[in-house]
Amino acid sequence: MKLYINYTKWNIEIQLHIYPGVDADFELYEDEGDNYNFENGNYSRIPMHWSDAEQKLTIGNRRGSFWGMEEKREFKIICGNKTVIMEYNGESCTIQV
């Protein structure tokens, strides 16, 4: 399984493309994108885990923050011919795909 992200800064849908076959882990990193504030810890990371046997995607708790960060994110999860859209608020959640 691979996770690909089509990502544009600031309130744009994030697409997660899942190619099943094995378990996988991924971490989405975000920062302000136009300065070096990340060097001072101004960034966030969102861990993700795909369980192939269960066909479940777990999006973990967001760690960190930065100025202008979107508190909520919309993820469009695409797995084969299935598409699921979910809202993420920074807290861990699991979705069956």
XYZ file of N, CA and C in Angstrom:
291
model
N 0.837 -1.166 0.000
C 0.000 0.000 0.000
C 0.880 1.225 0.000
N 0.468 2.230 -0.721
C 1.172 3.505 -0.724
C 0.155 4.596 -0.451
N 0.592 5.626 0.227
C -0.250 6.799 0.429
C 0.365 7.943 -0.357
N -0.423 8.547 -1.207
C 0.013 9.726 -1.945
C -0.850 10.888 -1.516
N -0.267 12.047 -1.435
C -1.036 13.213 -1.039
C -0.910 14.276 -2.111
N -2.059 14.717 -2.602
C -2.113 15.895 -3.462
C -2.488 17.030 -2.525
N -1.570 17.909 -2.251
C -1.775 18.874 -1.174
C -1.405 20.272 -1.624
N -2.302 21.190 -1.410
C -2.034 22.600 -1.612
C -2.381 23.299 -0.307
N -1.559 24.229 0.091
C -1.687 24.893 1.382
C -3.018 25.626 1.548
N -3.520 25.610 2.770
C -4.628 26.417 3.265
C -5.997 25.981 2.770
N -6.594 25.167 3.597
C -8.002 24.808 3.474
C -8.349 24.125 2.157
N -7.470 23.322 1.657
C -7.719 22.561 0.442
C -7.839 21.087 0.834
N -8.732 20.400 0.155
C -8.920 18.968 0.394
C -7.604 18.216 0.199
N -7.342 17.282 1.072
C -6.163 16.427 0.947
C -6.645 15.063 0.476
N -6.053 14.570 -0.599
C -6.416 13.264 -1.128
C -5.407 12.227 -0.663
N -5.912 11.149 -0.081
C -5.079 10.026 0.322
C -5.401 8.867 -0.617
N -4.449 8.491 -1.430
C -4.640 7.377 -2.355
C -4.036 6.124 -1.736
N -4.878 5.144 -1.480
C -4.437 3.906 -0.848
C -4.399 2.807 -1.902
N -3.256 2.154 -1.991
C -3.079 1.019 -2.884
C -2.862 -0.208 -1.999
N -3.921 -0.995 -1.763
C -3.852 -2.101 -0.814
C -2.823 -3.159 -1.193
N -2.475 -3.954 -0.211
C -1.557 -5.066 -0.423
C -0.770 -5.401 0.824
N -0.407 -4.380 1.588
C 0.331 -4.578 2.838
C -0.040 -3.456 3.805
N 0.274 -3.661 5.085
C 0.120 -2.588 6.068
C 1.108 -1.477 5.751
N 0.778 -0.268 6.149
C 1.682 0.851 5.884
C 1.480 1.952 6.917
N 2.531 2.741 7.096
C 2.496 3.906 7.980
C 2.976 5.115 7.211
N 2.422 6.270 7.569
C 2.757 7.513 6.902
C 2.584 8.639 7.903
N 3.288 9.733 7.694
C 3.125 10.895 8.557
C 3.004 12.136 7.683
N 1.894 12.865 7.849
C 1.674 14.109 7.124
C 2.326 15.240 7.911
N 3.262 15.926 7.283
C 3.965 17.053 7.886
C 3.433 18.334 7.262
N 3.140 19.337 8.104
C 2.705 20.642 7.610
C 3.420 21.740 8.380
N 3.727 22.826 7.682
C 4.212 24.034 8.343
C 3.714 25.236 7.557
N 4.155 26.426 7.926
C 3.679 27.640 7.278
C 4.073 27.704 5.799
N 5.165 27.082 5.444
C 5.544 26.966 4.052
C 6.252 28.155 3.442
N 6.449 29.227 4.208
C 7.072 30.402 3.603
C 8.116 31.063 4.507
N 8.619 30.301 5.488
C 9.641 30.852 6.381
C 10.377 29.692 7.057
N 11.193 30.027 8.034
C 11.982 29.007 8.740
C 11.484 28.758 10.162
N 10.227 29.104 10.449
C 9.680 28.912 11.793
C 9.654 27.449 12.222
N 9.692 26.532 11.261
C 9.723 25.107 11.603
C 10.959 24.767 12.419
N 12.034 25.547 12.242
C 13.256 25.308 13.009
C 13.048 25.544 14.502
N 12.004 26.297 14.840
C 11.668 26.575 16.237
C 10.478 25.745 16.710
N 10.151 24.694 15.964
C 9.086 23.795 16.390
C 7.699 24.168 15.912
N 7.587 25.120 15.003
C 6.285 25.541 14.499
C 5.891 24.704 13.286
N 5.378 23.529 13.544
C 4.919 22.614 12.506
C 4.005 21.592 13.161
N 3.312 20.830 12.334
C 2.479 19.753 12.872
C 2.739 18.480 12.087
N 2.440 17.364 12.747
C 2.560 16.055 12.120
C 1.318 15.239 12.461
N 0.821 14.521 11.470
C -0.347 13.671 11.653
C 0.042 12.258 11.230
N 0.118 11.313 12.187
C 0.466 9.936 11.826
C -0.742 9.202 11.238
N -0.462 8.305 10.301
C -1.514 7.510 9.673
C -1.053 6.060 9.586
N -2.013 5.146 9.735
C -1.702 3.723 9.634
C -2.782 3.022 8.823
N -2.369 2.265 7.828
C -3.278 1.454 7.025
C -3.152 0.002 7.462
N -4.273 -0.608 7.872
C -4.320 -2.034 8.196
C -4.952 -2.733 7.001
N -4.137 -3.444 6.261
C -4.631 -4.071 5.040
C -5.628 -5.183 5.337
N -5.373 -5.999 6.362
C -6.273 -7.103 6.695
C -7.667 -6.596 7.065
N -7.726 -5.466 7.774
C -9.003 -4.907 8.216
C -9.573 -3.883 7.239
N -8.749 -3.476 6.260
C -9.149 -2.418 5.312
C -9.564 -1.155 6.065
N -8.737 -0.790 7.071
C -9.016 0.384 7.896
C -7.846 1.348 7.863
N -8.174 2.632 7.818
C -7.182 3.691 7.908
C -7.362 4.389 9.249
N -6.300 4.446 10.040
C -6.327 5.177 11.299
C -5.512 6.437 11.132
N -6.143 7.566 11.404
C -5.458 8.858 11.384
C -5.309 9.264 12.841
N -4.056 9.405 13.290
C -3.776 9.627 14.707
C -3.941 11.068 15.146
N -3.666 11.306 16.414
C -3.721 12.648 16.979
C -2.663 13.546 16.340
N -3.074 14.750 16.001
C -2.132 15.736 15.464
C -1.160 16.132 16.567
N 0.102 16.227 16.226
C 1.135 16.679 17.167
C 1.723 17.979 16.643
N 1.720 18.986 17.491
C 2.307 20.272 17.134
C 1.297 21.223 16.514
N 1.783 22.439 16.257
C 0.935 23.463 15.640
C 1.822 24.555 15.050
N 1.211 25.427 14.271
C 1.914 26.561 13.683
C 0.891 27.645 13.376
N 1.350 28.854 13.188
C 0.471 29.981 12.925
C -0.296 29.747 11.626
N -1.608 29.959 11.682
C -2.442 29.827 10.496
C -2.863 28.401 10.184
N -2.537 27.463 11.039
C -2.861 26.060 10.811
C -4.380 25.871 10.787
N -4.846 25.083 9.850
C -6.260 24.722 9.801
C -6.553 23.762 10.951
N -7.530 24.096 11.778
C -7.894 23.216 12.894
C -8.593 21.961 12.397
N -9.356 22.093 11.321
C -10.056 20.956 10.738
C -9.557 20.764 9.319
N -9.512 19.514 8.908
C -9.053 19.149 7.573
C -10.074 18.211 6.952
N -10.232 18.295 5.646
C -11.052 17.334 4.936
C -10.123 16.406 4.171
N -10.292 15.119 4.388
C -9.515 14.111 3.685
C -10.429 13.382 2.707
N -9.987 13.254 1.489
C -10.667 12.431 0.497
C -9.836 11.170 0.366
N -10.385 10.046 0.807
C -9.663 8.781 0.841
C -10.122 7.949 -0.355
N -9.169 7.588 -1.203
C -9.468 6.842 -2.418
C -8.745 5.506 -2.340
N -9.533 4.424 -2.424
C -8.985 3.070 -2.351
C -9.694 2.237 -3.412
N -8.999 1.961 -4.518
C -9.629 1.242 -5.618
C -10.769 2.057 -6.178
N -11.967 1.445 -6.231
C -13.126 2.177 -6.745
C -13.963 2.800 -5.623
N -13.456 2.802 -4.399
C -14.155 3.391 -3.256
C -13.564 4.764 -2.929
N -14.433 5.704 -2.632
C -14.008 7.032 -2.204
C -14.799 7.411 -0.957
N -14.095 7.840 0.068
C -14.722 8.263 1.324
C -14.189 9.655 1.644
N -15.069 10.556 2.003
C -14.657 11.901 2.421
C -14.927 12.012 3.911
N -13.916 12.455 4.649
C -14.077 12.583 6.095
C -13.480 13.891 6.587
N -14.035 14.391 7.672
C -13.498 15.589 8.309
C -12.647 15.162 9.493
N -11.482 15.765 9.610
C -10.520 15.446 10.671
C -10.348 16.703 11.513
N -10.467 16.550 12.837
C -10.352 17.702 13.730
C -9.107 17.667 14.623
N -8.165 16.812 14.287
C -6.939 16.740 15.071
C -6.891 15.600 16.055
N -8.019 14.912 16.232
C -8.080 13.782 17.163
C -8.123 12.478 16.384
N -7.587 11.429 16.993
C -7.494 10.136 16.357
C -8.860 9.611 15.913
N -8.888 9.021 14.728
C -10.104 8.408 14.218
C -9.730 7.264 13.280
N -10.626 6.331 13.122
C -10.426 5.188 12.236
C -11.599 5.103 11.289
N -11.295 4.795 10.032
C -12.336 4.690 9.027
C -12.166 3.412 8.235
N -13.275 2.721 8.033
C -13.303 1.514 7.204
C -13.414 1.964 5.751
N -12.535 1.429 4.916
C -12.561 1.820 3.498
C -13.113 0.674 2.680
